[in-house]
mmCIF file of C-alpha atoms in Angstrom:
data_model
loop_
_atom_site.group_PDB
_atom_site.id
_atom_site.type_symbol
_atom_site.label_atom_id
_atom_site.label_comp_id
_atom_site.label_asym_id
_atom_site.label_seq_id
_atom_site.Cartn_x
_atom_site.Cartn_y
_atom_site.Cartn_z
ATOM 1 C CA MET A 8 110.211 118.973 118.907
ATOM 2 C CA GLU A 9 111.489 115.633 120.170
ATOM 3 C CA PRO A 10 114.389 114.197 118.158
ATOM 4 C CA LEU A 11 114.146 110.534 117.239
ATOM 5 C CA SER A 12 116.875 108.415 118.830
ATOM 6 C CA ARG A 13 119.032 106.308 116.577
ATOM 7 C CA SER A 14 117.880 103.083 118.248
ATOM 8 C CA LEU A 15 114.209 103.984 117.826
ATOM 9 C CA GLY A 16 114.814 104.911 114.185
ATOM 10 C CA ASP A 17 116.542 101.574 113.581
ATOM 11 C CA ARG A 18 113.651 99.677 115.176
ATOM 12 C CA ALA A 19 111.131 101.605 113.090
ATOM 13 C CA GLY A 20 113.097 100.729 109.952
ATOM 14 C CA GLU A 21 113.113 97.023 110.810
ATOM 15 C CA ASN A 22 109.406 97.128 111.645
ATOM 16 C CA GLN A 23 108.742 98.750 108.286
ATOM 17 C CA ARG A 24 110.666 95.982 106.510
ATOM 18 C CA ARG A 25 108.587 93.382 108.336
ATOM 19 C CA ALA A 26 105.372 95.195 107.392
ATOM 20 C CA GLU A 27 106.382 95.377 103.722
ATOM 21 C CA LEU A 28 107.231 91.682 103.660
ATOM 22 C CA GLY A 29 103.918 90.884 105.317
ATOM 23 C CA LEU A 30 102.050 92.938 102.702
ATOM 24 C CA ALA A 31 103.937 91.279 99.847
ATOM 25 C CA GLY A 32 103.090 87.892 101.342
ATOM 26 C CA GLU A 33 99.412 88.780 101.768
ATOM 27 C CA GLN A 34 99.112 89.975 98.166
ATOM 28 C CA LEU A 35 100.717 86.710 97.048
ATOM 29 C CA ARG A 36 98.364 84.666 99.249
ATOM 30 C CA LEU A 37 95.276 86.301 97.720
ATOM 31 C CA ARG A 38 96.587 85.766 94.192
ATOM 32 C CA LEU A 39 97.290 82.093 94.910
ATOM 33 C CA HIS A 40 93.771 81.634 96.260
ATOM 34 C CA ASN A 41 92.395 83.202 93.072
ATOM 35 C CA ALA A 42 94.587 80.849 91.032
ATOM 36 C CA LYS A 43 93.213 77.862 93.032
ATOM 37 C CA LEU A 44 96.756 76.900 93.968
ATOM 38 C CA ILE A 45 95.867 76.954 97.659
ATOM 39 C CA LYS A 46 93.464 74.147 98.552
ATOM 40 C CA ASP A 47 92.919 71.193 100.859
ATOM 41 C CA ARG A 48 95.444 68.449 100.111
ATOM 42 C CA CYS A 49 95.975 64.854 101.270
ATOM 43 C CA GLN A 50 99.356 63.479 102.282
ATOM 44 C CA ASP A 51 100.074 60.271 104.199
ATOM 45 C CA THR A 52 96.343 59.656 104.803
ATOM 46 C CA ARG A 53 95.989 63.067 106.435
ATOM 47 C CA THR A 54 94.185 66.113 104.950
ATOM 48 C CA TYR A 55 95.828 69.500 105.279
ATOM 49 C CA PRO A 56 93.497 72.459 104.606
ATOM 50 C CA ASN A 57 94.518 75.570 102.662
ATOM 51 C CA CYS A 58 97.995 74.481 101.627
ATOM 52 C CA LEU A 59 100.138 74.439 98.512
ATOM 53 C CA VAL A 60 102.902 72.298 97.030
ATOM 54 C CA GLY A 61 106.382 73.829 97.001
ATOM 55 C CA LYS A 62 107.198 72.644 93.468
ATOM 56 C CA GLU A 63 103.865 73.880 92.063
ATOM 57 C CA LEU A 64 104.390 77.274 93.694
ATOM 58 C CA VAL A 65 107.858 77.584 92.174
ATOM 59 C CA ASP A 66 106.349 76.673 88.768
ATOM 60 C CA TRP A 67 103.743 79.410 89.228
ATOM 61 C CA LEU A 68 106.223 82.103 90.312
ATOM 62 C CA VAL A 69 108.412 81.500 87.251
ATOM 63 C CA GLU A 70 105.466 81.228 84.843
ATOM 64 C CA HIS A 71 104.025 84.526 86.124
ATOM 65 C CA SER A 72 107.397 86.329 85.906
ATOM 66 C CA GLU A 73 107.574 86.868 89.666
ATOM 67 C CA ALA A 74 110.985 85.203 89.601
ATOM 68 C CA PRO A 75 113.470 84.889 86.709
ATOM 69 C CA ASP A 76 114.361 81.297 87.615
ATOM 70 C CA ARG A 77 113.643 78.544 90.108
ATOM 71 C CA PRO A 78 116.504 79.293 92.551
ATOM 72 C CA THR A 79 115.293 82.899 92.826
ATOM 73 C CA ALA A 80 111.727 81.707 93.431
ATOM 74 C CA VAL A 81 113.001 79.482 96.241
ATOM 75 C CA SER A 82 114.930 82.437 97.726
ATOM 76 C CA ILE A 83 111.770 84.581 97.665
ATOM 77 C CA MET A 84 109.775 81.943 99.534
ATOM 78 C CA GLN A 85 112.637 81.373 101.968
ATOM 79 C CA ARG A 86 112.557 85.064 102.865
ATOM 80 C CA LEU A 87 108.805 84.806 103.519
ATOM 81 C CA MET A 88 109.464 81.761 105.718
ATOM 82 C CA ASP A 89 112.208 83.610 107.601
ATOM 83 C CA TYR A 90 109.725 86.404 108.369
ATOM 84 C CA ASN A 91 107.074 83.898 109.516
ATOM 85 C CA VAL A 92 104.643 84.553 106.665
ATOM 86 C CA VAL A 93 104.776 80.960 105.344
ATOM 87 C CA HIS A 94 105.666 77.668 107.063
ATOM 88 C CA HIS A 95 105.825 73.942 106.411
ATOM 89 C CA VAL A 96 102.474 72.396 107.386
ATOM 90 C CA CYS A 97 104.104 70.248 110.090
ATOM 91 C CA ASP A 98 106.973 72.667 110.804
ATOM 92 C CA GLU A 99 109.401 69.839 109.977
ATOM 93 C CA HIS A 100 111.380 71.888 107.424
ATOM 94 C CA ALA A 101 112.830 75.303 108.183
ATOM 95 C CA ALA A 102 113.970 75.683 104.557
ATOM 96 C CA PHE A 103 111.663 76.143 101.586
ATOM 97 C CA LYS A 104 112.291 73.429 98.996
ATOM 98 C CA ASP A 105 111.449 73.092 95.323
ATOM 99 C CA ALA A 106 109.827 69.735 96.064
ATOM 100 C CA ARG A 107 106.485 68.086 96.719
ATOM 101 C CA LEU A 108 106.342 69.353 100.292
ATOM 102 C CA LEU A 109 103.267 71.106 101.663
ATOM 103 C CA TYR A 110 103.443 74.704 102.858
ATOM 104 C CA ARG A 111 100.850 77.079 104.222
ATOM 105 C CA PHE A 112 100.421 80.794 104.854
ATOM 106 C CA ARG A 113 100.044 81.529 108.550
ATOM 107 C CA ASN A 114 97.112 83.798 107.674
ATOM 108 C CA ASP A 115 95.313 80.680 106.411
ATOM 109 C CA ASP A 116 95.731 78.486 109.478
ATOM 110 C CA GLY A 117 95.451 80.958 112.340
ATOM 111 C CA THR A 118 99.071 80.592 113.454
ATOM 112 C CA LEU A 119 100.004 84.204 112.633
ATOM 113 C CA SER A 120 100.886 85.633 116.020
ATOM 114 C CA PRO A 121 98.615 88.568 117.001
ATOM 115 C CA SER A 122 101.668 90.584 118.019
ATOM 116 C CA LYS A 123 101.746 94.322 118.657
ATOM 117 C CA GLN A 124 103.517 94.678 115.290
ATOM 118 C CA VAL A 125 100.639 92.977 113.455
ATOM 119 C CA LYS A 126 97.947 94.928 115.318
ATOM 120 C CA VAL A 127 99.596 98.307 114.650
ATOM 121 C CA CYS A 128 100.167 97.446 110.979
ATOM 122 C CA VAL A 129 96.536 96.360 110.521
ATOM 123 C CA ARG A 130 95.269 99.568 112.116
ATOM 124 C CA GLY A 131 97.692 101.653 110.066
ATOM 125 C CA GLN A 132 96.450 100.016 106.871
ATOM 126 C CA ARG A 133 92.813 100.644 107.821
ATOM 127 C CA LEU A 134 93.517 104.323 108.545
ATOM 128 C CA TYR A 135 95.491 104.678 105.305
ATOM 129 C CA ASP A 136 92.648 103.172 103.264
ATOM 130 C CA MET A 137 90.048 105.404 104.925
ATOM 131 C CA ILE A 138 92.066 108.598 104.497
ATOM 132 C CA SER A 139 93.289 108.003 100.934
ATOM 133 C CA SER A 140 89.812 107.066 99.653
ATOM 134 C CA GLN A 141 88.283 110.399 100.659
ATOM 135 C CA GLU A 142 87.594 113.037 98.019
ATOM 136 C CA GLU A 143 89.434 115.723 99.991
ATOM 137 C CA SER A 144 92.150 113.550 101.470
ATOM 138 C CA ILE A 145 94.618 115.072 103.898
ATOM 139 C CA LEU A 146 97.321 112.987 102.189
ATOM 140 C CA GLN A 147 99.024 115.175 99.614
ATOM 141 C CA VAL A 148 102.233 115.570 97.652
ATOM 142 C CA ARG A 149 104.021 118.444 99.395
ATOM 143 C CA GLU A 150 107.354 120.215 99.156
ATOM 144 C CA GLN A 151 109.737 120.959 101.972
ATOM 145 C CA GLY A 152 113.015 122.571 101.136
ATOM 146 C CA SER A 153 114.007 121.262 97.717
ATOM 147 C CA GLU A 154 112.349 117.859 98.204
ATOM 148 C CA ARG A 155 108.881 116.633 97.242
ATOM 149 C CA TYR A 156 107.241 114.049 99.482
ATOM 150 C CA ARG A 157 104.294 111.774 98.827
ATOM 151 C CA ARG A 158 101.453 110.762 101.180
ATOM 152 C CA THR A 159 102.138 113.645 103.576
ATOM 153 C CA PHE A 160 100.050 115.315 106.287
ATOM 154 C CA LEU A 161 100.600 117.850 109.054
ATOM 155 C CA GLY A 162 100.698 116.516 112.592
ATOM 156 C CA ARG A 163 97.732 118.625 113.691
ATOM 157 C CA GLN A 164 95.806 117.603 110.553
ATOM 158 C CA MET A 165 96.072 113.935 111.423
ATOM 159 C CA LEU A 166 94.864 114.541 114.982
ATOM 160 C CA ASP A 167 91.917 116.604 113.693
ATOM 161 C CA TRP A 168 91.020 113.774 111.305
ATOM 162 C CA LEU A 169 91.270 111.070 113.992
ATOM 163 C CA LEU A 170 88.970 113.076 116.294
ATOM 164 C CA ASP A 171 86.478 113.918 113.533
ATOM 165 C CA HIS A 172 86.159 110.229 112.591
ATOM 166 C CA GLY A 173 85.890 108.885 116.139
ATOM 167 C CA GLU A 174 89.208 107.012 116.005
ATOM 168 C CA VAL A 175 90.420 108.572 119.272
ATOM 169 C CA SER A 176 88.673 110.289 122.175
ATOM 170 C CA ASP A 177 91.085 113.219 122.583
ATOM 171 C CA ARG A 178 94.269 114.675 121.156
ATOM 172 C CA GLU A 179 96.446 113.011 123.789
ATOM 173 C CA GLU A 180 95.172 109.580 122.709
ATOM 174 C CA GLY A 181 95.734 110.616 119.081
ATOM 175 C CA VAL A 182 99.360 111.557 119.768
ATOM 176 C CA LYS A 183 99.887 108.177 121.473
ATOM 177 C CA LEU A 184 98.421 106.330 118.469
ATOM 178 C CA CYS A 185 100.540 108.276 115.957
ATOM 179 C CA ARG A 186 103.660 107.662 118.019
ATOM 180 C CA GLU A 187 102.944 103.944 117.869
ATOM 181 C CA LEU A 188 102.471 104.168 114.101
ATOM 182 C CA LEU A 189 105.838 105.937 113.854
ATOM 183 C CA GLU A 190 107.638 103.473 116.121
ATOM 184 C CA TYR A 191 106.326 100.566 114.028
ATOM 185 C CA GLY A 192 107.440 102.107 110.745
ATOM 186 C CA ILE A 193 103.995 103.057 109.366
ATOM 187 C CA ILE A 194 104.558 106.819 109.398
ATOM 188 C CA GLN A 195 107.563 109.090 109.876
ATOM 189 C CA HIS A 196 108.602 112.713 109.933
ATOM 190 C CA VAL A 197 109.738 113.556 106.401
ATOM 191 C CA SER A 198 113.306 114.053 107.622
ATOM 192 C CA GLY A 199 113.174 110.774 109.540
ATOM 193 C CA HIS A 200 114.622 112.488 112.614
ATOM 194 C CA GLN A 201 111.629 113.745 114.652
ATOM 195 C CA HIS A 202 109.025 111.962 116.746
ATOM 196 C CA PHE A 203 105.342 112.649 116.133
ATOM 197 C CA SER A 204 103.840 115.788 117.651
ATOM 198 C CA ASP A 205 100.660 117.866 117.497
ATOM 199 C CA SER A 206 102.238 120.526 115.305
ATOM 200 C CA GLU A 207 102.705 121.974 111.832
ATOM 201 C CA MET A 208 105.520 119.512 111.178
ATOM 202 C CA LEU A 209 105.243 117.402 108.044
ATOM 203 C CA PHE A 210 104.807 113.631 108.353
ATOM 204 C CA GLN A 211 104.091 110.928 105.805
ATOM 205 C CA PHE A 212 102.948 107.340 105.501
ATOM 206 C CA THR A 213 106.144 105.463 104.733
ATOM 207 C CA ILE A 214 104.126 102.530 103.369
ATOM 208 C CA ASN A 215 101.830 102.743 100.368
ATOM 209 C CA PHE A 216 99.499 99.932 101.360
ATOM 210 C CA ARG A 217 97.840 99.872 97.932
ATOM 211 C CA ARG A 218 100.976 99.502 95.878
ATOM 212 C CA ARG A 219 101.264 96.305 93.852
ATOM 213 C CA ARG A 220 104.451 94.689 95.080
ATOM 214 C CA LYS A 221 106.837 92.691 92.934
ATOM 215 C CA LEU A 222 107.949 89.657 94.896
ATOM 216 C CA ILE A 223 111.557 90.125 93.809
ATOM 217 C CA GLU A 224 111.554 93.163 96.142
ATOM 218 C CA VAL A 225 111.535 90.947 99.220
ATOM 219 C CA LEU A 226 115.112 89.932 98.419
ATOM 220 C CA SER A 227 116.385 93.506 98.337
ATOM 221 C CA ASP A 228 118.457 94.603 101.314
ATOM 222 C CA PRO A 229 118.333 97.403 102.253
ATOM 223 C CA ASP A 230 114.670 97.360 101.432
ATOM 224 C CA PRO A 231 113.747 99.290 98.253
ATOM 225 C CA PHE A 232 110.714 100.850 99.887
ATOM 226 C CA MET A 233 112.635 102.302 102.823
ATOM 227 C CA ASP A 234 113.055 105.822 101.414
ATOM 228 C CA PRO A 235 109.728 107.174 100.133
ATOM 229 C CA LYS A 236 111.531 109.887 98.157
ATOM 230 C CA GLN A 237 113.302 107.188 96.155
ATOM 231 C CA GLU A 238 110.376 104.793 95.902
ATOM 232 C CA SER A 239 109.846 103.730 92.334
ATOM 233 C CA PRO A 240 106.815 105.837 91.798
ATOM 234 C CA ASP A 241 103.734 105.185 93.880
ATOM 235 C CA SER A 242 101.613 102.837 91.884
ATOM 236 C CA PRO A 243 98.727 104.880 90.478
ATOM 237 C CA PHE A 244 96.877 101.700 89.634
ATOM 238 C CA CYS A 245 94.207 101.742 92.309
ATOM 239 C CA LEU A 246 91.046 103.693 91.589
ATOM 240 C CA ARG A 247 91.183 106.350 94.256
ATOM 241 C CA LYS A 248 91.872 110.084 94.552
ATOM 242 C CA LEU A 249 95.384 110.655 93.218
ATOM 243 C CA SER A 250 97.774 113.565 93.141
ATOM 244 C CA ALA A 251 98.041 115.389 89.848
ATOM 245 C CA ASP A 252 101.464 113.884 89.272
ATOM 246 C CA LEU A 253 102.004 110.555 87.564
ATOM 247 C CA PRO A 254 105.282 108.939 86.589
ATOM 248 C CA HIS A 255 106.430 110.068 83.149
ATOM 249 C CA ASN A 256 107.346 106.829 81.449
ATOM 250 C CA SER A 257 106.198 104.430 78.800
ATOM 251 C CA PHE A 258 102.963 103.359 80.462
ATOM 252 C CA VAL A 259 101.545 106.878 80.921
ATOM 253 C CA CYS A 260 99.638 108.751 78.213
ATOM 254 C CA MET A 261 99.131 112.491 77.790
ATOM 255 C CA LEU A 262 96.597 113.570 75.139
ATOM 256 C CA LYS A 263 98.087 115.835 72.478
ATOM 257 C CA ARG A 264 94.884 117.911 72.413
ATOM 258 C CA PRO A 265 91.426 117.865 74.047
ATOM 259 C CA VAL A 266 88.826 115.629 72.386
ATOM 260 C CA THR A 267 85.088 116.309 72.618
ATOM 261 C CA VAL A 268 82.200 113.858 72.928
ATOM 262 C CA GLU A 269 80.893 115.131 69.586
ATOM 263 C CA GLU A 270 84.189 114.217 67.895
ATOM 264 C CA LEU A 271 84.022 110.689 69.291
ATOM 265 C CA LEU A 272 80.430 110.170 68.134
ATOM 266 C CA CYS A 273 80.785 111.832 64.733
ATOM 267 C CA PRO A 274 79.975 109.411 61.835
ATOM 268 C CA GLY A 275 83.230 108.198 60.335
ATOM 269 C CA ALA A 276 85.265 109.220 63.394
ATOM 270 C CA PRO A 277 88.623 107.367 63.534
ATOM 271 C CA TYR A 278 87.736 105.270 66.580
ATOM 272 C CA VAL A 279 86.763 101.624 67.001
ATOM 273 C CA ARG A 280 84.558 100.475 69.866
ATOM 274 C CA LYS A 281 85.826 97.571 71.993
ATOM 275 C CA MET A 282 84.570 95.714 75.039
ATOM 276 C CA LEU A 283 86.986 94.742 77.821
ATOM 277 C CA ASN A 284 86.224 92.217 80.560
ATOM 278 C CA ILE A 285 88.509 93.020 83.486
ATOM 279 C CA LEU A 286 88.579 90.887 86.625
ATOM 280 C CA GLY A 287 90.015 92.999 89.428
ATOM 281 C CA ASP A 288 92.534 91.504 91.813
ATOM 282 C CA ASP A 289 93.310 92.254 95.458
ATOM 283 C CA VAL A 290 94.808 95.675 94.682
ATOM 284 C CA GLY A 291 92.499 96.980 91.966
ATOM 285 C CA TRP A 292 91.967 96.829 88.212
ATOM 286 C CA GLY A 293 95.304 98.239 87.082
ATOM 287 C CA PHE A 294 94.558 101.490 85.267
ATOM 288 C CA VAL A 295 94.021 105.221 85.786
ATOM 289 C CA ILE A 296 91.603 107.488 83.949
ATOM 290 C CA ARG A 297 91.673 111.250 83.538
ATOM 291 C CA GLY A 298 89.349 113.843 82.061
ATOM 292 C CA SER A 299 86.122 115.743 82.621
ATOM 293 C CA GLY A 300 84.080 114.044 79.887
ATOM 294 C CA PRO A 301 85.068 112.280 77.781
ATOM 295 C CA CYS A 302 87.638 110.518 79.963
ATOM 296 C CA HIS A 303 90.636 108.627 78.630
ATOM 297 C CA ILE A 304 92.987 105.914 79.870
ATOM 298 C CA GLN A 305 96.038 107.743 81.167
ATOM 299 C CA ALA A 306 98.000 104.890 82.737
ATOM 300 C CA VAL A 307 97.986 101.105 82.525
ATOM 301 C CA ASP A 308 99.847 98.804 84.901
ATOM 302 C CA PRO A 309 101.808 96.491 82.543
ATOM 303 C CA GLY A 310 101.350 93.576 84.936
ATOM 304 C CA GLY A 311 97.771 94.316 85.977
ATOM 305 C CA PRO A 312 94.336 92.900 85.086
ATOM 306 C CA ALA A 313 93.460 95.727 82.651
ATOM 307 C CA ALA A 314 96.580 95.165 80.547
ATOM 308 C CA ALA A 315 95.825 91.439 80.455
ATOM 309 C CA ALA A 316 92.320 92.243 79.160
ATOM 310 C CA GLY A 317 93.706 94.324 76.276
ATOM 311 C CA MET A 318 93.446 97.866 77.641
ATOM 312 C CA LYS A 319 95.667 100.425 75.907
ATOM 313 C CA LEU A 320 96.705 103.986 76.586
ATOM 314 C CA CYS A 321 94.542 106.845 75.270
ATOM 315 C CA GLN A 322 91.413 104.747 74.830
ATOM 316 C CA PHE A 323 88.264 106.716 75.726
ATOM 317 C CA ILE A 324 85.723 105.414 78.253
ATOM 318 C CA TYR A 325 82.387 104.792 76.537
ATOM 319 C CA ALA A 326 80.500 102.752 79.161
ATOM 320 C CA VAL A 327 80.999 101.090 82.545
ATOM 321 C CA ASN A 328 78.936 97.969 83.222
ATOM 322 C CA GLY A 329 76.408 99.068 80.601
ATOM 323 C CA THR A 330 76.127 102.716 81.750
ATOM 324 C CA CYS A 331 77.182 105.277 79.148
ATOM 325 C CA CYS A 332 79.860 107.503 80.689
ATOM 326 C CA LEU A 333 80.990 109.724 77.810
ATOM 327 C CA ARG A 334 79.971 112.894 79.630
ATOM 328 C CA TYR A 335 81.010 111.809 83.141
ATOM 329 C CA ASP A 336 84.146 113.188 84.795
ATOM 330 C CA CYS A 337 86.855 110.829 86.070
ATOM 331 C CA GLN A 338 85.794 111.064 89.734
ATOM 332 C CA THR A 339 82.249 109.984 88.847
ATOM 333 C CA ILE A 340 83.503 107.081 86.734
ATOM 334 C CA ASN A 341 85.909 106.012 89.492
ATOM 335 C CA ARG A 342 83.057 105.895 92.000
ATOM 336 C CA LEU A 343 80.908 103.941 89.531
ATOM 337 C CA ILE A 344 83.648 101.335 89.050
ATOM 338 C CA VAL A 345 84.465 100.979 92.742
ATOM 339 C CA ALA A 346 80.767 100.599 93.634
ATOM 340 C CA GLY A 347 80.308 97.833 91.052
ATOM 341 C CA PRO A 348 81.380 94.190 90.924
ATOM 342 C CA ARG A 349 84.987 93.061 90.763
ATOM 343 C CA ALA A 350 84.275 91.698 87.262
ATOM 344 C CA LEU A 351 84.261 94.974 85.325
ATOM 345 C CA ILE A 352 82.758 95.305 81.843
ATOM 346 C CA LEU A 353 84.282 98.345 80.174
ATOM 347 C CA GLU A 354 83.468 99.673 76.699
ATOM 348 C CA VAL A 355 86.132 101.888 75.183
ATOM 349 C CA LEU A 356 86.732 103.833 71.991
ATOM 350 C CA GLU A 357 90.186 103.136 70.632
ATOM 351 C CA PRO A 358 91.897 105.481 68.128
ATOM 352 C CA LEU A 359 92.595 103.836 64.788
ATOM 353 C CA GLY A 360 96.222 103.637 63.672
#
């Protein structure tokens, strides 16, 4: 086992902070495109493609509760400018201003430097998405000592997976790749003190690439996502294979008793049928279902698309895009939703009272 030097650990931590800020910025960029806030604009007889107005962006951040007030919104955007996610279209202003100045995301104008950091982060995200979307994912919640860790895998497991999926040509190349992922803050040994090795040691993805990020997080220092054990729980609001554990709080539902399909369809049953039109965003639809038929809504992201469409806890899934799903298990329904369009039509049965 090779201990991780303090300097390498510090660099990995800073690289992780940069990756998290980049992800928060990319999620914001996609949302602003969906909101039509990013567009070609004219200023001083010149047209600037794919840009936004500082004042309009501050308006939007406050209106969408991403910032409690305008100064905080400006601070959020300043942090994204400091980390080279956003810049003034002519690079004449180093400070973000609540004014009619034009700004642009570097991902929209090709000025994002293709650095080693960016390349490793992009590959790490692709691997994470591939692994976590599999039915029998190697990423699991595991215990070591008295601690429970999320998104974990054994060193040898990861190398087996990389070889099986043609990501590397041999185990030596796999070790080199995983060491790069560790040095750039994408993965770590669960203790944070060991380098990657082809072994039974337990490692984890330090970044949950699918988590919906609140922009206020970019102002936190030290970064709130630095310790995965303390991470405010992994967002379960992407339709993918999840661990059996979900956060026990106000937006999670546990049925008091099992309900059968026959009970739901019985004449006079205390349920009302509703149709929900849910437009998914860049991180999903914002809900989790559980069950083996009928399935129910177990969790709803309060700030997600499903909540905005009127979804509530403990509703039962009746149909997905016109296909009756009362007797389908949750994995089948998940696959049906993911394979369909982003504009999801969901029919549910809601308990009366």
